[in-house]
Amino acid sequence: MRISRLFAKTTREAPADADTISHRLLVRAGMINQLAAGVYTYLPLGLRVLHKIENIVREEMDKAGGQEFSMPVLQPVEMWQQSGRAQSMSDVLFNLTDRREHKFVLGPTHEEVITQLAARYVQSYRDLPQLPYQIQVKFRDEPRPRAGLMRGREFIMKDAYSFDVDEAGLDICYQKMVEAYQNVFKRCAVSTMIVDADSGAIGGKDSREFMVVAESGEDEIINCPRCNYAANTEKAVSAKARIDNGQPLPIEEVATPGISTIEEVAAFLKVSPVHTLKAVFYTADGRFVFVVIRGDLAVNEIKLKNQLHCTDLRLATDAEVREAGVVAGAASPVGLKGFKVVADDSVTMATNLVAGANKPATHIKNVNYPRDFKADFVADIATARAGDKCVNCGGKLAATRGIEVGHIFKLLTRYSEKFNAVYTDEKGGSHPIIMGCYGMGVSRLMAAAIEQNHDDKGIIWPLPIAPYQVHLCPLYRAGSNVAETAEKLYADFQAAGLEVLFDDREDSPGVKFNDADLLGIPLRVTVSPRTLEKNSVEFKKRSEKQAEIVPISEIAAKLKGLIKS
Ligand code: ATP
Ligand code: MG
């Protein structure tokens, strides 16, 4: 490709709201262009990268026994009602109505469609296992589209689904997918961490995420450097210490004028927040929920939501708190009735806690569970933090940030039961098919690869996903034979099967080298009057500072050799 003919040009300016490196570089390099929030055009160079990643994904899925499909984006809303996700995913579904007033959604994922297909085509145990997949555009009306390709409202996902007769079959497939994912990420030259994950609205049993470790990641990963425990904060657990504050003492009321937060209470009474009981109020599917947790800990709303089995969870409004008869700033479940109380297990492992007295400006000391109040249920609903102890080995947990590029789930029969996707066994008995699902953010992976492979000048594409392999950069000078040599090399390289971006512009060396660094093509070949004096060209890898002089007669073979290895 001749740069002079490229549709999109490089630019110095990045969008004002581009706060991640990949977003800035993809726009500046002319690889993507925004049409609307979270909606992008893949310009020719960007599309080449996307296609290369897609092909790697396709090869690895095929190798794992997958069969490629293309399912409709346009999906009747009825199947989403049947699965229950018209409601549970309503916040991200794009809805539309056709001329006959039939309602549709734009597919954010395809469990519903594929399970209906399985119901139609899978009959007996002989038809199983199956591993359909597709690489396709998805639509989600994300509340906060951001960071270019990282969180789009229209994005490319690889979604695969497994169908098995039993859990043993599912386990084999799940493991195969773990390996296929690892192969994909290795081939794309991104390093990932596998973490335990929450199953979210999809529901199911086991679930793991593949995280590209990067500062700009939206997810926090809690991991143990000593053993291999790693989990998304949404799901992470830590070993909570028992806080022994002596034998339970009688409750004692203290005046706490003008005091309401845990920090204020702790400072006022000269105790550590670990000796306090914090009350947090939620509304779960319209019902008031009183949550208590040790004062130094934070409620993990995802754990809480899972424990409550609700679809809508949010902090209660001031009005809802008043209506429930709770004194905000001095509340505790001691002596209160009439609503659901959920306790984090931390409060059952501590003695003599300070809590609210349920009257203004008053607290009580020496609250003990279960002597002084009962929770409807006790569970781990706390956010694990760096510095906490690992539940597996007692090591000290650390926190890092990651970009979720893949998410795999064991769905079991959640969808097969809803869509009556059953198979008959050898004896004629009928069973719901055991399912798994496996998502990979293909367009997000493109951005994540840049987060891990760049410098202050631009992108450093890993060879297997680079838009072109070779950047041919002649430095023209009148009276020299740079132009004809470069034209010949361009033709020769292409004949040798190399993918070449040819900077045939009359610009200055500075402009050309800056663009070469920005575009990030891995292998650069510069032709100048100086190198031609020695019948040579200058060869440089984008990832290295040092250049070398290579005879013209050897350069094509050298490039081919590097690409092969
Ligand atoms: P997230 O937690 O980031 O919102 P998710 O859990 O909703 O993602 P899944 O439903 O598991 O995502 O989708 C599978 C994969 O698709 C994700 O692992 C991610 O890589 C990618 N993905 C999800 N949402 C987006 C998006 N809005 N833009 C780009 N890629 C996405
Ligand atoms: Mg996810």
Coordinates of C-alpha atoms and ligand atoms in Angstrom, one line a residue:
M1 CA 0.0 0.0 0.0
R2 CA 1.3 3.5 -0.9
I3 CA 0.9 5.9 2.0
S4 CA 0.1 8.7 -0.5
R5 CA -3.0 6.8 -1.5
L6 CA -4.2 5.9 2.0
F7 CA -7.7 7.2 2.7
A8 CA -6.9 8.3 6.3
K9 CA -4.0 10.4 7.3
T10 CA -2.1 10.5 10.5
T11 CA -2.7 13.5 12.8
R12 CA -1.0 15.2 15.7
E13 CA -4.3 15.8 17.5
A14 CA -6.0 13.2 19.7
P15 CA -9.6 13.7 20.8
A16 CA -9.9 15.8 23.9
D17 CA -11.6 13.0 25.8
A18 CA -9.0 10.4 24.9
D19 CA -7.4 9.5 28.2
T20 CA -6.0 6.1 27.2
I21 CA -3.0 5.5 25.1
S22 CA -4.6 3.1 22.7
H23 CA -7.5 5.5 22.0
R24 CA -5.1 8.4 21.3
L25 CA -2.8 6.3 19.1
L26 CA -5.5 4.6 17.1
V27 CA -7.1 7.9 16.3
R28 CA -3.8 9.7 15.6
A29 CA -2.6 6.9 13.4
G30 CA -5.7 7.0 11.3
M31 CA -6.9 3.5 12.2
I32 CA -10.3 4.3 13.7
N33 CA -12.7 7.2 13.5
Q34 CA -15.5 8.0 15.9
L35 CA -19.0 8.4 14.5
A36 CA -20.9 8.6 17.8
A37 CA -20.1 7.8 21.4
G38 CA -18.8 4.2 21.4
V39 CA -19.3 3.8 17.7
Y40 CA -16.3 3.7 15.4
T41 CA -15.3 3.2 11.8
Y42 CA -12.3 0.9 11.2
L43 CA -10.3 2.7 8.7
P44 CA -8.2 0.6 6.3
L45 CA -5.1 0.2 8.5
G46 CA -7.2 -0.5 11.6
L47 CA -9.4 -3.0 9.7
R48 CA -6.3 -5.0 8.7
V49 CA -5.4 -5.3 12.4
L50 CA -8.9 -6.4 13.3
H51 CA -8.9 -9.0 10.5
K52 CA -5.6 -10.4 11.6
I53 CA -6.8 -10.8 15.2
E54 CA -10.0 -12.3 13.9
N55 CA -8.0 -14.8 11.8
I56 CA -5.9 -15.9 14.8
V57 CA -9.1 -16.3 16.9
R58 CA -10.7 -18.3 14.0
E59 CA -7.7 -20.6 13.7
E60 CA -7.6 -21.3 17.4
M61 CA -11.3 -21.9 17.6
D62 CA -11.2 -24.2 14.6
K63 CA -8.3 -26.1 16.2
A64 CA -10.3 -26.6 19.4
G65 CA -13.1 -28.1 17.3
G66 CA -15.3 -25.1 16.8
Q67 CA -17.7 -24.6 13.9
E68 CA -18.2 -21.0 12.6
F69 CA -21.7 -19.5 12.5
S70 CA -23.1 -16.2 11.7
M71 CA -26.2 -15.5 13.7
P72 CA -28.5 -12.5 13.3
V73 CA -27.9 -9.2 15.0
L74 CA -31.6 -8.5 14.8
Q75 CA -33.4 -10.6 17.4
P76 CA -37.1 -10.8 18.3
V77 CA -37.6 -9.5 21.8
E78 CA -39.7 -12.5 22.7
M79 CA -36.7 -14.8 23.1
W80 CA -35.2 -12.2 25.5
Q81 CA -38.4 -12.3 27.5
Q82 CA -38.3 -16.1 27.5
S83 CA -34.7 -16.0 29.0
G84 CA -35.6 -13.3 31.4
R85 CA -32.8 -11.1 30.1
A86 CA -35.2 -8.5 28.5
Q87 CA -35.4 -7.3 32.0
S88 CA -32.0 -8.3 33.6
M89 CA -30.1 -6.7 30.7
S90 CA -32.6 -3.9 30.0
D91 CA -30.1 -1.2 30.8
V92 CA -27.8 -2.2 27.8
L93 CA -30.3 -3.5 25.3
F94 CA -30.8 -1.5 22.1
N95 CA -34.5 -1.9 21.2
L96 CA -36.3 -1.2 18.0
T97 CA -39.7 -1.8 16.4
D98 CA -40.4 -2.8 12.8
R99 CA -43.1 -1.5 10.5
R100 CA -45.5 -4.2 11.8
E101 CA -44.9 -3.1 15.4
H102 CA -42.8 -6.2 16.2
K103 CA -40.2 -5.5 18.8
F104 CA -36.6 -6.4 18.3
V105 CA -33.3 -6.0 20.1
L106 CA -29.8 -5.7 18.6
G107 CA -27.9 -8.7 19.9
P108 CA -25.5 -7.9 22.8
T109 CA -24.6 -11.6 23.0
H110 CA -26.2 -14.7 21.5
E111 CA -27.1 -17.3 24.2
E112 CA -30.8 -17.1 23.3
V113 CA -30.3 -17.5 19.6
I114 CA -27.8 -20.4 19.8
T115 CA -29.9 -22.3 22.4
Q116 CA -32.9 -22.1 20.1
L117 CA -30.7 -23.5 17.4
A118 CA -29.6 -26.3 19.6
A119 CA -33.2 -27.0 20.5
R120 CA -33.9 -27.3 16.8
Y121 CA -30.9 -29.3 15.7
V122 CA -29.6 -31.4 18.6
Q123 CA -31.7 -34.5 19.2
S124 CA -29.6 -37.3 20.6
Y125 CA -26.5 -37.8 22.7
R126 CA -24.9 -38.7 19.4
D127 CA -25.2 -35.1 18.2
L128 CA -23.1 -33.9 21.1
P129 CA -20.6 -32.3 21.9
Q130 CA -20.9 -29.2 19.8
L131 CA -18.9 -26.0 19.8
P132 CA -20.5 -23.3 17.6
Y133 CA -18.8 -19.9 17.5
Q134 CA -19.0 -16.6 15.6
I135 CA -17.0 -13.4 15.2
Q136 CA -19.5 -10.7 15.0
V137 CA -20.7 -7.2 15.8
K138 CA -22.5 -6.8 19.1
F139 CA -24.5 -3.9 20.4
R140 CA -24.7 -2.7 24.0
D141 CA -26.0 0.7 25.1
E142 CA -23.2 1.0 27.6
P143 CA -23.8 3.8 30.2
R144 CA -20.3 5.0 29.8
P145 CA -18.7 4.2 26.4
R146 CA -15.1 5.1 26.8
A147 CA -11.5 4.7 25.7
G148 CA -12.1 4.2 22.0
L149 CA -12.4 0.5 21.2
M150 CA -12.2 -0.5 24.9
R151 CA -15.8 0.0 25.7
G152 CA -17.9 0.6 22.6
R153 CA -21.6 0.5 22.1
E154 CA -21.0 -1.4 18.8
F155 CA -18.0 -3.7 19.0
I156 CA -16.6 -7.0 17.7
M157 CA -16.9 -10.1 19.9
K158 CA -16.0 -13.7 19.4
D159 CA -18.7 -15.7 21.1
A160 CA -18.6 -19.5 21.4
Y161 CA -21.0 -21.9 23.1
S162 CA -20.5 -25.5 24.1
F163 CA -23.2 -28.2 24.2
D164 CA -22.4 -31.4 26.1
V165 CA -24.3 -34.3 27.6
D166 CA -22.8 -33.9 31.1
E167 CA -20.6 -31.7 33.3
A168 CA -17.6 -33.9 32.6
G169 CA -18.0 -33.0 28.9
L170 CA -18.4 -29.4 29.8
D171 CA -15.2 -29.4 31.9
I172 CA -13.2 -30.8 29.0
C173 CA -14.6 -28.1 26.7
Y174 CA -14.0 -25.4 29.2
Q175 CA -10.4 -26.4 29.6
K176 CA -10.0 -26.6 25.8
M177 CA -11.3 -23.0 25.6
V178 CA -8.8 -21.9 28.3
E179 CA -6.0 -23.3 26.1
A180 CA -7.4 -21.8 22.9
Y181 CA -7.7 -18.4 24.6
Q182 CA -4.1 -18.6 25.9
N183 CA -2.9 -19.4 22.4
V184 CA -4.8 -16.5 20.9
F185 CA -3.3 -14.0 23.4
K186 CA 0.2 -15.4 23.1
R187 CA -0.1 -15.1 19.3
C188 CA -1.3 -11.6 19.6
A189 CA 1.7 -10.9 21.9
V190 CA -0.4 -9.7 24.9
S191 CA 0.2 -11.2 28.3
T192 CA -2.9 -12.0 30.3
M193 CA -3.8 -13.2 33.7
I194 CA -6.7 -15.6 34.3
V195 CA -8.9 -14.6 37.2
D196 CA -12.0 -15.9 39.0
A197 CA -15.0 -13.8 37.9
D198 CA -18.5 -13.0 38.8
S199 CA -21.0 -14.6 36.4
G200 CA -23.2 -11.5 36.1
A201 CA -26.5 -11.4 34.3
I202 CA -25.6 -14.4 32.3
G203 CA -25.7 -16.6 35.4
G204 CA -24.2 -20.0 35.8
K205 CA -21.5 -21.7 37.8
D206 CA -17.8 -21.3 37.2
S207 CA -16.6 -18.3 35.4
R208 CA -13.2 -16.9 34.6
E209 CA -11.9 -13.8 32.9
F210 CA -8.7 -13.2 30.9
M211 CA -7.2 -9.9 31.9
V212 CA -4.6 -7.9 30.1
V213 CA -2.6 -6.3 32.9
A214 CA -2.5 -2.6 32.2
E215 CA -2.7 0.6 34.2
S216 CA -5.6 1.9 32.1
G217 CA -7.7 -1.2 32.8
E218 CA -11.2 -0.7 34.3
D219 CA -11.1 -3.8 36.4
E220 CA -9.2 -4.3 39.6
I221 CA -7.6 -7.7 40.1
I222 CA -6.8 -9.0 43.5
N223 CA -4.1 -11.6 43.4
C224 CA -1.8 -13.5 45.7
P225 CA 1.9 -13.3 44.7
R226 CA 2.6 -16.4 46.8
C227 CA 0.0 -18.9 45.5
N228 CA -1.8 -18.5 42.2
Y229 CA -5.0 -17.0 43.5
A230 CA -6.3 -14.2 41.3
A231 CA -9.8 -12.8 41.1
N232 CA -11.7 -9.8 39.8
T233 CA -12.5 -7.5 42.8
E234 CA -16.1 -8.1 41.9
K235 CA -15.6 -11.7 43.2
A236 CA -12.4 -11.7 45.2
V237 CA -12.4 -13.1 48.7
S238 CA -9.9 -12.6 51.5
A239 CA -9.4 -14.2 54.9
K240 CA -11.0 -11.9 57.5
A241 CA -9.3 -11.6 60.8
R242 CA -11.2 -12.3 64.0
I243 CA -11.3 -9.0 65.9
D244 CA -11.3 -9.9 69.6
N245 CA -12.2 -7.0 71.7
G246 CA -12.6 -9.0 74.9
Q247 CA -15.5 -10.8 76.5
P248 CA -18.9 -9.4 75.5
L249 CA -19.8 -6.5 77.8
P250 CA -23.2 -5.0 78.5
I251 CA -24.5 -2.4 76.0
E252 CA -23.7 1.1 76.9
E253 CA -25.1 4.3 75.3
V254 CA -22.9 7.3 74.5
A255 CA -23.8 10.7 73.3
T256 CA -22.1 11.5 70.0
P257 CA -23.2 15.1 69.0
G258 CA -22.6 16.0 65.4
I259 CA -21.0 12.7 64.7
S260 CA -22.2 10.4 61.9
T261 CA -19.6 8.8 59.7
I262 CA -17.6 5.8 60.8
E263 CA -14.4 7.8 60.8
E264 CA -16.0 10.5 63.0
V265 CA -17.4 7.9 65.4
A266 CA -14.0 6.1 65.6
A267 CA -12.1 9.3 66.2
F268 CA -14.6 10.6 68.7
L269 CA -14.6 7.4 70.8
K270 CA -10.9 6.8 70.2
V271 CA -11.4 3.3 68.8
S272 CA -10.2 1.8 65.5
P273 CA -12.8 1.5 62.7
V274 CA -12.4 -2.3 63.0
H275 CA -14.2 -2.0 66.3
T276 CA -17.3 -0.4 64.7
L277 CA -20.3 -1.6 62.9
K278 CA -21.3 0.2 59.7
A279 CA -24.9 0.3 58.5
V280 CA -25.5 0.7 54.7
F281 CA -29.0 0.9 53.2
Y282 CA -30.0 -0.5 49.9
T283 CA -33.1 -0.9 47.8
A284 CA -33.2 -4.4 46.2
D285 CA -36.0 -4.8 43.6
G286 CA -37.9 -2.1 45.4
R287 CA -37.4 -3.6 49.0
F288 CA -35.5 -1.9 51.7
V289 CA -32.4 -3.9 52.9
F290 CA -30.4 -3.0 56.0
V291 CA -26.8 -4.1 55.5
V292 CA -24.2 -4.3 58.3
I293 CA -20.5 -4.7 57.9
R294 CA -17.4 -4.1 60.0
G295 CA -16.6 -0.3 59.9
D296 CA -13.3 -0.6 58.1
L297 CA -14.7 -2.7 55.2
A298 CA -16.7 -1.8 52.1
V299 CA -19.8 -3.5 50.8
N300 CA -19.2 -5.4 47.5
E301 CA -22.5 -4.7 45.7
I302 CA -22.0 -7.5 43.3
K303 CA -21.6 -10.1 46.1
L304 CA -24.6 -8.5 47.8
K305 CA -26.7 -8.6 44.7
N306 CA -25.8 -12.3 44.2
Q307 CA -26.7 -13.1 47.8
L308 CA -30.1 -11.3 47.5
H309 CA -30.8 -12.9 44.1
C310 CA -32.2 -9.5 42.9
T311 CA -32.0 -7.9 39.5
D312 CA -32.0 -4.2 40.6
L313 CA -29.8 -3.1 43.5
R314 CA -29.0 0.4 44.5
L315 CA -28.2 2.5 47.5
A316 CA -31.5 3.6 49.2
T317 CA -32.4 7.3 48.8
D318 CA -32.6 9.6 51.8
A319 CA -36.4 9.5 51.5
E320 CA -36.4 5.7 51.4
V321 CA -34.2 5.6 54.5
R322 CA -36.5 8.0 56.4
E323 CA -39.6 6.0 55.3
A324 CA -38.0 2.9 56.7
G325 CA -37.8 4.7 60.1
V326 CA -34.0 4.5 60.1
V327 CA -31.9 7.3 61.7
A328 CA -29.1 7.8 59.1
G329 CA -25.7 8.4 60.8
A330 CA -26.7 6.6 64.0
A331 CA -28.4 3.4 62.7
S332 CA -27.9 -0.2 63.8
P333 CA -30.1 -3.3 63.6
V334 CA -30.2 -3.5 67.4
G335 CA -33.8 -3.3 68.4
L336 CA -35.1 -2.6 64.9
K337 CA -37.6 -4.8 63.0
G338 CA -39.6 -4.8 59.8
F339 CA -36.9 -5.2 57.1
K340 CA -34.4 -7.5 55.8
V341 CA -31.0 -7.4 57.6
V342 CA -27.9 -8.8 55.8
A343 CA -24.7 -9.1 57.8
D344 CA -21.2 -9.4 56.4
D345 CA -19.5 -12.3 58.2
S346 CA -17.0 -9.8 59.6
V347 CA -19.5 -8.6 62.2
T348 CA -20.0 -12.1 63.5
M349 CA -16.2 -12.4 64.1
A350 CA -15.8 -9.4 66.3
T351 CA -16.8 -8.5 69.8
N352 CA -17.9 -5.3 71.5
L353 CA -18.5 -3.2 68.4
V354 CA -19.6 0.4 68.4
A355 CA -22.9 0.9 66.5
G356 CA -25.6 3.5 66.1
A357 CA -28.3 3.7 68.8
N358 CA -31.2 4.5 66.3
K359 CA -31.7 7.9 67.8
P360 CA -30.0 11.1 66.7
A361 CA -26.5 11.9 68.0
T362 CA -26.3 8.7 70.0
H363 CA -24.2 5.5 69.6
I364 CA -24.0 2.3 71.6
K365 CA -20.9 0.4 72.6
N366 CA -20.4 -3.4 73.1
V367 CA -22.7 -4.7 70.3
N368 CA -22.2 -8.5 69.9
Y369 CA -23.6 -10.8 67.3
P370 CA -25.9 -12.7 67.7
R371 CA -26.6 -11.6 71.3
D372 CA -27.9 -8.1 70.3
F373 CA -29.4 -8.6 66.8
K374 CA -30.1 -11.3 64.2
A375 CA -29.5 -11.0 60.5
D376 CA -31.7 -12.7 58.0
F377 CA -28.5 -14.0 56.6
V378 CA -24.8 -13.8 57.1
A379 CA -22.5 -14.0 54.1
D380 CA -19.2 -12.6 52.7
I381 CA -20.3 -9.4 51.1
A382 CA -17.1 -7.4 51.6
T383 CA -14.7 -6.0 49.0
A384 CA -11.4 -7.7 49.3
R385 CA -8.4 -5.3 49.3
A386 CA -4.7 -5.3 48.7
G387 CA -3.0 -6.1 52.0
D388 CA -5.7 -8.6 53.1
K389 CA -4.7 -12.2 53.7
C390 CA -5.1 -14.8 51.0
V391 CA -7.7 -17.4 51.7
N392 CA -5.6 -20.1 50.1
C393 CA -2.2 -19.6 51.6
G394 CA -2.3 -16.7 54.0
G395 CA -0.1 -14.6 51.8
K396 CA -0.5 -10.9 51.4
L397 CA -2.9 -10.0 48.6
A398 CA -1.9 -7.4 46.0
A399 CA -4.0 -5.4 43.6
T400 CA -3.4 -4.6 39.9
R401 CA -5.5 -3.2 37.1
G402 CA -6.6 -5.2 34.1
I403 CA -8.5 -5.0 30.8
E404 CA -11.0 -7.9 30.5
V405 CA -10.4 -9.4 27.0
G406 CA -12.2 -12.7 27.6
H407 CA -14.8 -14.2 29.8
I408 CA -15.8 -17.8 29.9
F409 CA -18.7 -19.3 31.9
K410 CA -20.1 -22.7 32.8
L411 CA -23.8 -22.0 32.1
L412 CA -25.0 -25.6 32.8
T413 CA -28.7 -25.8 32.0
R414 CA -29.8 -22.2 32.6
Y415 CA -30.6 -21.6 28.9
S416 CA -31.3 -25.1 27.7
E417 CA -34.1 -25.4 30.3
K418 CA -35.6 -22.1 29.2
F419 CA -35.6 -23.0 25.5
N420 CA -36.2 -26.7 25.9
A421 CA -32.9 -27.6 24.4
V422 CA -32.8 -31.3 25.3
Y423 CA -31.2 -34.5 24.1
T424 CA -32.2 -38.1 24.5
D425 CA -29.7 -40.5 26.1
E426 CA -29.1 -44.1 25.0
K427 CA -32.1 -45.3 26.9
G428 CA -34.4 -42.7 25.4
G429 CA -34.5 -40.5 28.5
S430 CA -34.6 -36.7 27.8
H431 CA -32.2 -34.2 29.5
P432 CA -31.4 -30.6 29.1
I433 CA -28.1 -30.0 27.3
I434 CA -25.2 -28.8 29.5
M435 CA -23.9 -25.5 28.2
G436 CA -20.9 -23.2 28.4
C437 CA -20.2 -19.9 26.8
Y438 CA -17.0 -18.2 25.9
G439 CA -16.7 -14.5 25.0
M440 CA -13.7 -12.7 23.7
G441 CA -13.5 -8.9 23.0
V442 CA -11.9 -8.9 19.6
S443 CA -11.9 -5.1 19.1
R444 CA -11.1 -4.5 22.7
L445 CA -8.1 -6.9 22.3
M446 CA -6.9 -4.6 19.5
A447 CA -6.8 -1.7 21.9
A448 CA -5.4 -3.8 24.7
A449 CA -2.5 -4.9 22.5
I450 CA -1.5 -1.3 22.1
E451 CA -1.7 -0.6 25.9
Q452 CA 1.0 -3.3 26.2
N453 CA 3.0 -2.4 23.1
H454 CA 3.8 1.2 22.6
D455 CA 6.3 3.9 23.5
D456 CA 6.1 7.7 23.6
K457 CA 6.3 7.9 19.8
G458 CA 3.6 5.5 18.9
I459 CA 2.4 2.0 18.5
I460 CA 4.7 -1.0 18.4
W461 CA 2.6 -3.6 16.7
P462 CA 3.5 -7.2 17.4
L463 CA 4.2 -8.8 14.0
P464 CA 1.3 -11.2 13.8
I465 CA -1.3 -8.4 14.2
A466 CA 0.5 -5.5 12.5
P467 CA -1.5 -3.9 9.6
Y468 CA 1.6 -4.3 7.5
Q469 CA 4.8 -6.2 8.2
V470 CA 7.3 -3.9 6.5
H471 CA 7.5 -0.1 6.4
L472 CA 9.4 0.9 3.3
C473 CA 10.7 4.5 3.7
P474 CA 12.6 6.1 0.8
L475 CA 14.3 9.5 1.6
Y476 CA 14.0 11.0 -1.9
R477 CA 16.7 13.3 -3.3
A478 CA 16.7 14.6 -6.8
G479 CA 19.5 13.2 -8.9
S480 CA 19.8 10.1 -6.8
N481 CA 18.4 6.7 -7.7
V482 CA 16.5 6.4 -4.4
A483 CA 13.1 6.5 -6.2
E484 CA 13.7 3.7 -8.6
T485 CA 15.4 1.5 -6.0
A486 CA 12.5 2.0 -3.7
E487 CA 10.0 1.2 -6.4
K488 CA 11.9 -1.9 -7.3
L489 CA 12.1 -3.0 -3.6
Y490 CA 8.4 -2.4 -3.2
A491 CA 7.7 -4.7 -6.2
D492 CA 10.2 -7.3 -5.0
F493 CA 9.0 -7.4 -1.4
Q494 CA 5.4 -7.8 -2.6
A495 CA 6.4 -10.6 -5.0
A496 CA 8.1 -12.3 -2.0
G497 CA 4.8 -12.3 -0.2
L498 CA 5.6 -9.5 2.2
E499 CA 3.0 -7.0 3.4
V500 CA 4.4 -3.6 2.7
L501 CA 3.4 -0.1 3.5
F502 CA 5.3 2.2 1.1
D503 CA 5.9 5.8 2.2
D504 CA 6.1 7.3 -1.3
R505 CA 5.5 10.8 -0.1
E506 CA 7.9 13.7 -0.8
D507 CA 8.0 14.7 2.9
S508 CA 11.0 15.3 5.0
P509 CA 12.8 12.5 6.8
G510 CA 11.5 13.9 10.1
V511 CA 7.9 13.7 9.1
K512 CA 8.3 10.2 7.6
F513 CA 10.1 8.7 10.6
N514 CA 7.6 10.3 13.0
D515 CA 4.7 8.7 11.0
A516 CA 6.6 5.4 10.9
D517 CA 6.9 5.4 14.7
L518 CA 3.3 6.4 15.1
L519 CA 2.0 3.7 12.8
G520 CA 4.1 1.1 14.5
I521 CA 4.8 -1.3 11.5
P522 CA 7.3 -3.7 13.0
L523 CA 10.1 -3.8 10.4
R524 CA 11.3 -0.6 8.8
V525 CA 13.5 -0.4 5.7
T526 CA 14.9 3.1 4.8
V527 CA 16.4 3.8 1.4
S528 CA 18.6 7.0 1.2
P529 CA 21.4 8.3 -1.1
R530 CA 23.8 7.5 1.8
T531 CA 22.8 3.8 2.0
L532 CA 22.8 3.5 -1.7
E533 CA 26.4 4.5 -1.8
K534 CA 27.0 1.0 -0.3
N535 CA 24.3 -0.7 -2.3
S536 CA 22.5 -1.1 1.0
V537 CA 19.4 -0.1 2.9
E538 CA 18.9 0.7 6.6
F539 CA 16.9 -1.8 8.5
K540 CA 15.4 -1.2 11.9
K541 CA 12.9 -2.9 14.1
R542 CA 10.2 -0.6 15.6
S543 CA 10.8 -2.2 18.9
E544 CA 14.6 -1.5 18.9
K545 CA 16.6 1.7 18.8
Q546 CA 19.5 0.3 16.8
A547 CA 19.5 0.2 13.0
E548 CA 21.7 -1.9 10.8
I549 CA 22.9 -1.6 7.2
V550 CA 21.9 -4.5 5.0
P551 CA 22.9 -5.1 1.4
I552 CA 20.0 -4.6 -1.0
S553 CA 20.5 -8.1 -2.3
E554 CA 19.9 -9.6 1.1
I555 CA 17.1 -7.5 2.6
A556 CA 14.1 -9.4 1.2
A557 CA 15.4 -12.7 2.5
K558 CA 16.2 -11.1 5.9
L559 CA 12.7 -9.8 6.2
K560 CA 11.2 -13.1 5.2
G561 CA 13.3 -14.9 7.8
L562 CA 12.3 -12.6 10.6
I563 CA 8.6 -13.0 9.7
K564 CA 8.8 -16.7 9.6
S565 CA 10.5 -17.0 13.0
Ligands
ATP1 P1 -17.4 -5.7 30.9 O1 -17.4 -6.3 32.3 O2 -16.2 -5.1 30.5 O3 -18.6 -4.8 30.7 P2 -18.9 -8.0 30.1 O4 -18.7 -8.8 31.3 O5 -20.2 -7.3 30.0 O6 -17.7 -6.9 30.0 P3 -19.1 -10.2 28.4 O7 -20.5 -10.2 28.3 O8 -18.4 -11.3 29.2 O9 -18.6 -8.8 28.9 O10 -18.5 -10.2 26.9 C1 -17.4 -10.9 26.5 C2 -16.2 -10.0 26.1 O11 -16.6 -9.0 25.2 C3 -15.6 -9.3 27.3 O12 -14.7 -10.1 28.0 C4 -15.0 -8.1 26.7 O13 -13.7 -8.4 26.3 C5 -15.8 -7.8 25.5 N1 -16.7 -6.7 25.7 C6 -17.8 -6.6 26.5 N2 -18.4 -5.4 26.4 C7 -17.6 -4.7 25.5 C8 -17.7 -3.4 25.0 N3 -18.7 -2.5 25.4 N4 -16.8 -2.9 24.1 C9 -15.8 -3.8 23.7 N5 -15.7 -5.0 24.2 C10 -16.6 -5.5 25.1
MG2 MG -17.5 -10.1 31.9

